[in-house]
């Protein structure tokens, strides 16, 4: 009887650890892409886990809101240079389950053209969790996967 109770307890303890939990998302404003990396034609999703990766995207900076990469990961949504009106945004709620994090994003294209070219961009910071190896990006409107990015 004791063995049965121990087995049942261990089964429930393992299933509780894999249940989805909410992840805090802190949006970062006014970051601008330097244009130094080749981009795909559609939405590009990145997970920045080091200061070296950060410098490739945004150059050298001493901003007070720069992520502490020992405790945080920076998520980046980026479109290639365009004159089309586009807005990218992260939803506030993302879910952590097992060895991955699900990030829900908004990708909206406007009907109007701009008079200048820009890189539509959205950035945010999430806490770094031990054991997390992947980040799945989803389009929140259609719930379609955008990309899966491995964390380095």
PDB file of C-alpha atoms in Angstrom:
ATOM      1  CA  UNK A   1       0.000   0.000   0.000  1.00  0.00           C
ATOM      2  CA  UNK A   2       2.807   2.414   0.885  1.00  0.00           C
ATOM      3  CA  UNK A   3       4.503   1.658  -2.428  1.00  0.00           C
ATOM      4  CA  UNK A   4       1.317   2.487  -4.330  1.00  0.00           C
ATOM      5  CA  UNK A   5       0.954   5.814  -2.514  1.00  0.00           C
ATOM      6  CA  UNK A   6       4.596   6.711  -3.221  1.00  0.00           C
ATOM      7  CA  UNK A   7       4.170   5.868  -6.932  1.00  0.00           C
ATOM      8  CA  UNK A   8       0.993   7.959  -7.200  1.00  0.00           C
ATOM      9  CA  UNK A   9       2.666  10.872  -5.412  1.00  0.00           C
ATOM     10  CA  UNK A  10       5.666  10.752  -7.770  1.00  0.00           C
ATOM     11  CA  UNK A  11       3.391  10.692 -10.833  1.00  0.00           C
ATOM     12  CA  UNK A  12       1.510  13.786  -9.665  1.00  0.00           C
ATOM     13  CA  UNK A  13       4.708  15.616  -8.686  1.00  0.00           C
ATOM     14  CA  UNK A  14       6.111  15.141 -12.208  1.00  0.00           C
ATOM     15  CA  UNK A  15       2.935  16.297 -13.911  1.00  0.00           C
ATOM     16  CA  UNK A  16       2.694  19.456 -11.794  1.00  0.00           C
ATOM     17  CA  UNK A  17       6.201  20.579 -12.852  1.00  0.00           C
ATOM     18  CA  UNK A  18       5.249  20.376 -16.539  1.00  0.00           C
ATOM     19  CA  UNK A  19       2.056  22.422 -16.252  1.00  0.00           C
ATOM     20  CA  UNK A  20       2.040  25.712 -18.169  1.00  0.00           C
ATOM     21  CA  UNK A  21       2.816  28.765 -16.086  1.00  0.00           C
ATOM     22  CA  UNK A  22       2.666  32.437 -16.945  1.00  0.00           C
ATOM     23  CA  UNK A  23       5.878  34.275 -17.844  1.00  0.00           C
ATOM     24  CA  UNK A  24       6.327  37.976 -17.128  1.00  0.00           C
ATOM     25  CA  UNK A  25       7.035  39.967 -20.294  1.00  0.00           C
ATOM     26  CA  UNK A  26       8.601  43.416 -19.969  1.00  0.00           C
ATOM     27  CA  UNK A  27       8.380  45.427 -23.221  1.00  0.00           C
ATOM     28  CA  UNK A  28      11.337  47.602 -24.220  1.00  0.00           C
ATOM     29  CA  UNK A  29      10.708  50.770 -26.213  1.00  0.00           C
ATOM     30  CA  UNK A  30      12.768  52.846 -28.640  1.00  0.00           C
ATOM     31  CA  UNK A  31      15.306  50.276 -29.804  1.00  0.00           C
ATOM     32  CA  UNK A  32      16.434  50.630 -33.429  1.00  0.00           C
ATOM     33  CA  UNK A  33      17.982  47.944 -35.617  1.00  0.00           C
ATOM     34  CA  UNK A  34      21.376  48.833 -37.122  1.00  0.00           C
ATOM     35  CA  UNK A  35      20.790  46.797 -40.307  1.00  0.00           C
ATOM     36  CA  UNK A  36      23.898  44.645 -40.012  1.00  0.00           C
ATOM     37  CA  UNK A  37      22.402  41.127 -40.399  1.00  0.00           C
ATOM     38  CA  UNK A  38      20.674  39.531 -43.409  1.00  0.00           C
ATOM     39  CA  UNK A  39      16.929  39.094 -42.821  1.00  0.00           C
ATOM     40  CA  UNK A  40      14.236  36.815 -44.220  1.00  0.00           C
ATOM     41  CA  UNK A  41      11.349  38.346 -46.168  1.00  0.00           C
ATOM     42  CA  UNK A  42       8.729  37.811 -43.459  1.00  0.00           C
ATOM     43  CA  UNK A  43       8.812  38.242 -39.671  1.00  0.00           C
ATOM     44  CA  UNK A  44      12.201  37.401 -38.140  1.00  0.00           C
ATOM     45  CA  UNK A  45      12.205  36.095 -34.558  1.00  0.00           C
ATOM     46  CA  UNK A  46      15.313  36.163 -32.376  1.00  0.00           C
ATOM     47  CA  UNK A  47      16.284  35.290 -28.813  1.00  0.00           C
ATOM     48  CA  UNK A  48      19.291  37.277 -27.609  1.00  0.00           C
ATOM     49  CA  UNK A  49      21.081  35.602 -24.717  1.00  0.00           C
ATOM     50  CA  UNK A  50      24.376  37.509 -24.604  1.00  0.00           C
ATOM     51  CA  UNK A  51      25.760  41.025 -24.832  1.00  0.00           C
ATOM     52  CA  UNK A  52      27.644  40.004 -28.006  1.00  0.00           C
ATOM     53  CA  UNK A  53      24.357  39.136 -29.765  1.00  0.00           C
ATOM     54  CA  UNK A  54      22.848  42.390 -28.505  1.00  0.00           C
ATOM     55  CA  UNK A  55      25.679  44.431 -30.080  1.00  0.00           C
ATOM     56  CA  UNK A  56      25.056  42.774 -33.488  1.00  0.00           C
ATOM     57  CA  UNK A  57      21.495  44.093 -33.503  1.00  0.00           C
ATOM     58  CA  UNK A  58      21.671  47.413 -31.710  1.00  0.00           C
ATOM     59  CA  UNK A  59      25.336  48.412 -31.483  1.00  0.00           C
ATOM     60  CA  UNK A  60      27.073  49.670 -28.346  1.00  0.00           C
ATOM     61  CA  UNK A  61      24.769  51.302 -25.804  1.00  0.00           C
ATOM     62  CA  UNK A  62      24.734  52.309 -22.155  1.00  0.00           C
ATOM     63  CA  UNK A  63      20.966  52.571 -21.777  1.00  0.00           C
ATOM     64  CA  UNK A  64      19.668  51.867 -18.262  1.00  0.00           C
ATOM     65  CA  UNK A  65      17.068  49.411 -19.599  1.00  0.00           C
ATOM     66  CA  UNK A  66      19.663  47.181 -21.311  1.00  0.00           C
ATOM     67  CA  UNK A  67      18.933  43.563 -20.280  1.00  0.00           C
ATOM     68  CA  UNK A  68      21.053  41.743 -17.718  1.00  0.00           C
ATOM     69  CA  UNK A  69      21.775  38.636 -19.804  1.00  0.00           C
ATOM     70  CA  UNK A  70      22.771  36.551 -16.765  1.00  0.00           C
ATOM     71  CA  UNK A  71      19.141  36.762 -15.561  1.00  0.00           C
ATOM     72  CA  UNK A  72      17.129  37.689 -18.669  1.00  0.00           C
ATOM     73  CA  UNK A  73      16.574  36.854 -22.331  1.00  0.00           C
ATOM     74  CA  UNK A  74      15.723  39.490 -24.919  1.00  0.00           C
ATOM     75  CA  UNK A  75      13.130  38.618 -27.563  1.00  0.00           C
ATOM     76  CA  UNK A  76      13.180  40.476 -30.879  1.00  0.00           C
ATOM     77  CA  UNK A  77      10.557  40.601 -33.656  1.00  0.00           C
ATOM     78  CA  UNK A  78      11.896  42.251 -36.790  1.00  0.00           C
ATOM     79  CA  UNK A  79      10.753  42.840 -40.364  1.00  0.00           C
ATOM     80  CA  UNK A  80      13.160  43.634 -43.203  1.00  0.00           C
ATOM     81  CA  UNK A  81      13.416  47.206 -44.479  1.00  0.00           C
ATOM     82  CA  UNK A  82      10.055  48.273 -45.877  1.00  0.00           C
ATOM     83  CA  UNK A  83       7.960  51.315 -46.732  1.00  0.00           C
ATOM     84  CA  UNK A  84       4.823  49.444 -45.702  1.00  0.00           C
ATOM     85  CA  UNK A  85       3.102  50.479 -42.474  1.00  0.00           C
ATOM     86  CA  UNK A  86       3.614  47.553 -40.078  1.00  0.00           C
ATOM     87  CA  UNK A  87       3.321  47.113 -36.327  1.00  0.00           C
ATOM     88  CA  UNK A  88       4.834  44.287 -34.292  1.00  0.00           C
ATOM     89  CA  UNK A  89       4.045  43.680 -30.635  1.00  0.00           C
ATOM     90  CA  UNK A  90       4.360  41.032 -27.918  1.00  0.00           C
ATOM     91  CA  UNK A  91       1.326  40.056 -25.871  1.00  0.00           C
ATOM     92  CA  UNK A  92       1.730  40.342 -22.144  1.00  0.00           C
ATOM     93  CA  UNK A  93       1.095  36.677 -21.466  1.00  0.00           C
ATOM     94  CA  UNK A  94       3.458  33.940 -22.584  1.00  0.00           C
ATOM     95  CA  UNK A  95       3.475  30.412 -21.240  1.00  0.00           C
ATOM     96  CA  UNK A  96       6.322  28.222 -19.957  1.00  0.00           C
ATOM     97  CA  UNK A  97       5.764  24.492 -20.171  1.00  0.00           C
ATOM     98  CA  UNK A  98       8.386  21.759 -19.984  1.00  0.00           C
ATOM     99  CA  UNK A  99      11.551  22.820 -21.840  1.00  0.00           C
ATOM    100  CA  UNK A 100      10.073  25.616 -23.939  1.00  0.00           C
ATOM    101  CA  UNK A 101       8.372  28.997 -23.724  1.00  0.00           C
ATOM    102  CA  UNK A 102       5.453  30.022 -25.928  1.00  0.00           C
ATOM    103  CA  UNK A 103       5.450  33.666 -26.978  1.00  0.00           C
ATOM    104  CA  UNK A 104       2.348  35.179 -28.559  1.00  0.00           C
ATOM    105  CA  UNK A 105       2.918  38.090 -30.928  1.00  0.00           C
ATOM    106  CA  UNK A 106       0.790  40.553 -32.873  1.00  0.00           C
ATOM    107  CA  UNK A 107       1.761  41.262 -36.475  1.00  0.00           C
ATOM    108  CA  UNK A 108      -0.381  43.937 -38.134  1.00  0.00           C
ATOM    109  CA  UNK A 109       0.074  45.407 -41.588  1.00  0.00           C
ATOM    110  CA  UNK A 110      -1.490  48.763 -42.342  1.00  0.00           C
ATOM    111  CA  UNK A 111      -3.126  49.725 -45.628  1.00  0.00           C
ATOM    112  CA  UNK A 112      -0.942  52.776 -46.174  1.00  0.00           C
ATOM    113  CA  UNK A 113       2.577  53.142 -47.524  1.00  0.00           C
ATOM    114  CA  UNK A 114       5.151  55.294 -45.757  1.00  0.00           C
ATOM    115  CA  UNK A 115       7.323  57.920 -47.434  1.00  0.00           C
ATOM    116  CA  UNK A 116      10.455  56.381 -45.886  1.00  0.00           C
ATOM    117  CA  UNK A 117      11.917  52.905 -45.341  1.00  0.00           C
ATOM    118  CA  UNK A 118      12.191  51.507 -41.830  1.00  0.00           C
ATOM    119  CA  UNK A 119      12.765  48.264 -39.954  1.00  0.00           C
ATOM    120  CA  UNK A 120       9.568  47.512 -37.981  1.00  0.00           C
ATOM    121  CA  UNK A 121      10.781  46.134 -34.656  1.00  0.00           C
ATOM    122  CA  UNK A 122       9.491  45.058 -31.260  1.00  0.00           C
ATOM    123  CA  UNK A 123      11.603  43.986 -28.282  1.00  0.00           C
ATOM    124  CA  UNK A 124      10.888  42.612 -24.827  1.00  0.00           C
ATOM    125  CA  UNK A 125      12.643  40.901 -21.938  1.00  0.00           C
ATOM    126  CA  UNK A 126      11.654  37.691 -20.160  1.00  0.00           C
ATOM    127  CA  UNK A 127      13.308  35.985 -17.173  1.00  0.00           C
ATOM    128  CA  UNK A 128      15.890  33.266 -17.877  1.00  0.00           C
ATOM    129  CA  UNK A 129      14.659  29.887 -16.597  1.00  0.00           C
ATOM    130  CA  UNK A 130      16.920  26.862 -16.041  1.00  0.00           C
ATOM    131  CA  UNK A 131      16.177  23.973 -18.391  1.00  0.00           C
ATOM    132  CA  UNK A 132      14.461  26.090 -21.058  1.00  0.00           C
ATOM    133  CA  UNK A 133      16.011  25.324 -24.459  1.00  0.00           C
ATOM    134  CA  UNK A 134      13.498  26.665 -27.020  1.00  0.00           C
ATOM    135  CA  UNK A 135      11.201  29.592 -27.605  1.00  0.00           C
ATOM    136  CA  UNK A 136       8.155  29.076 -29.848  1.00  0.00           C
ATOM    137  CA  UNK A 137       6.804  32.262 -31.458  1.00  0.00           C
ATOM    138  CA  UNK A 138       3.114  32.303 -32.487  1.00  0.00           C
ATOM    139  CA  UNK A 139       1.005  34.821 -34.375  1.00  0.00           C
ATOM    140  CA  UNK A 140      -1.705  35.605 -31.833  1.00  0.00           C
ATOM    141  CA  UNK A 141      -4.333  36.489 -34.432  1.00  0.00           C
ATOM    142  CA  UNK A 142      -4.288  33.197 -36.344  1.00  0.00           C
ATOM    143  CA  UNK A 143      -2.425  31.082 -33.733  1.00  0.00           C
ATOM    144  CA  UNK A 144       0.000  30.003 -36.447  1.00  0.00           C
ATOM    145  CA  UNK A 145       3.634  29.292 -35.590  1.00  0.00           C
ATOM    146  CA  UNK A 146       6.049  32.003 -36.733  1.00  0.00           C
ATOM    147  CA  UNK A 147       9.321  30.349 -35.673  1.00  0.00           C
ATOM    148  CA  UNK A 148      11.046  28.132 -33.139  1.00  0.00           C
ATOM    149  CA  UNK A 149      14.334  29.495 -31.825  1.00  0.00           C
ATOM    150  CA  UNK A 150      16.881  27.541 -29.799  1.00  0.00           C
ATOM    151  CA  UNK A 151      18.421  29.338 -26.817  1.00  0.00           C
ATOM    152  CA  UNK A 152      22.205  29.395 -26.903  1.00  0.00           C
TER     153      UNK A 152
END
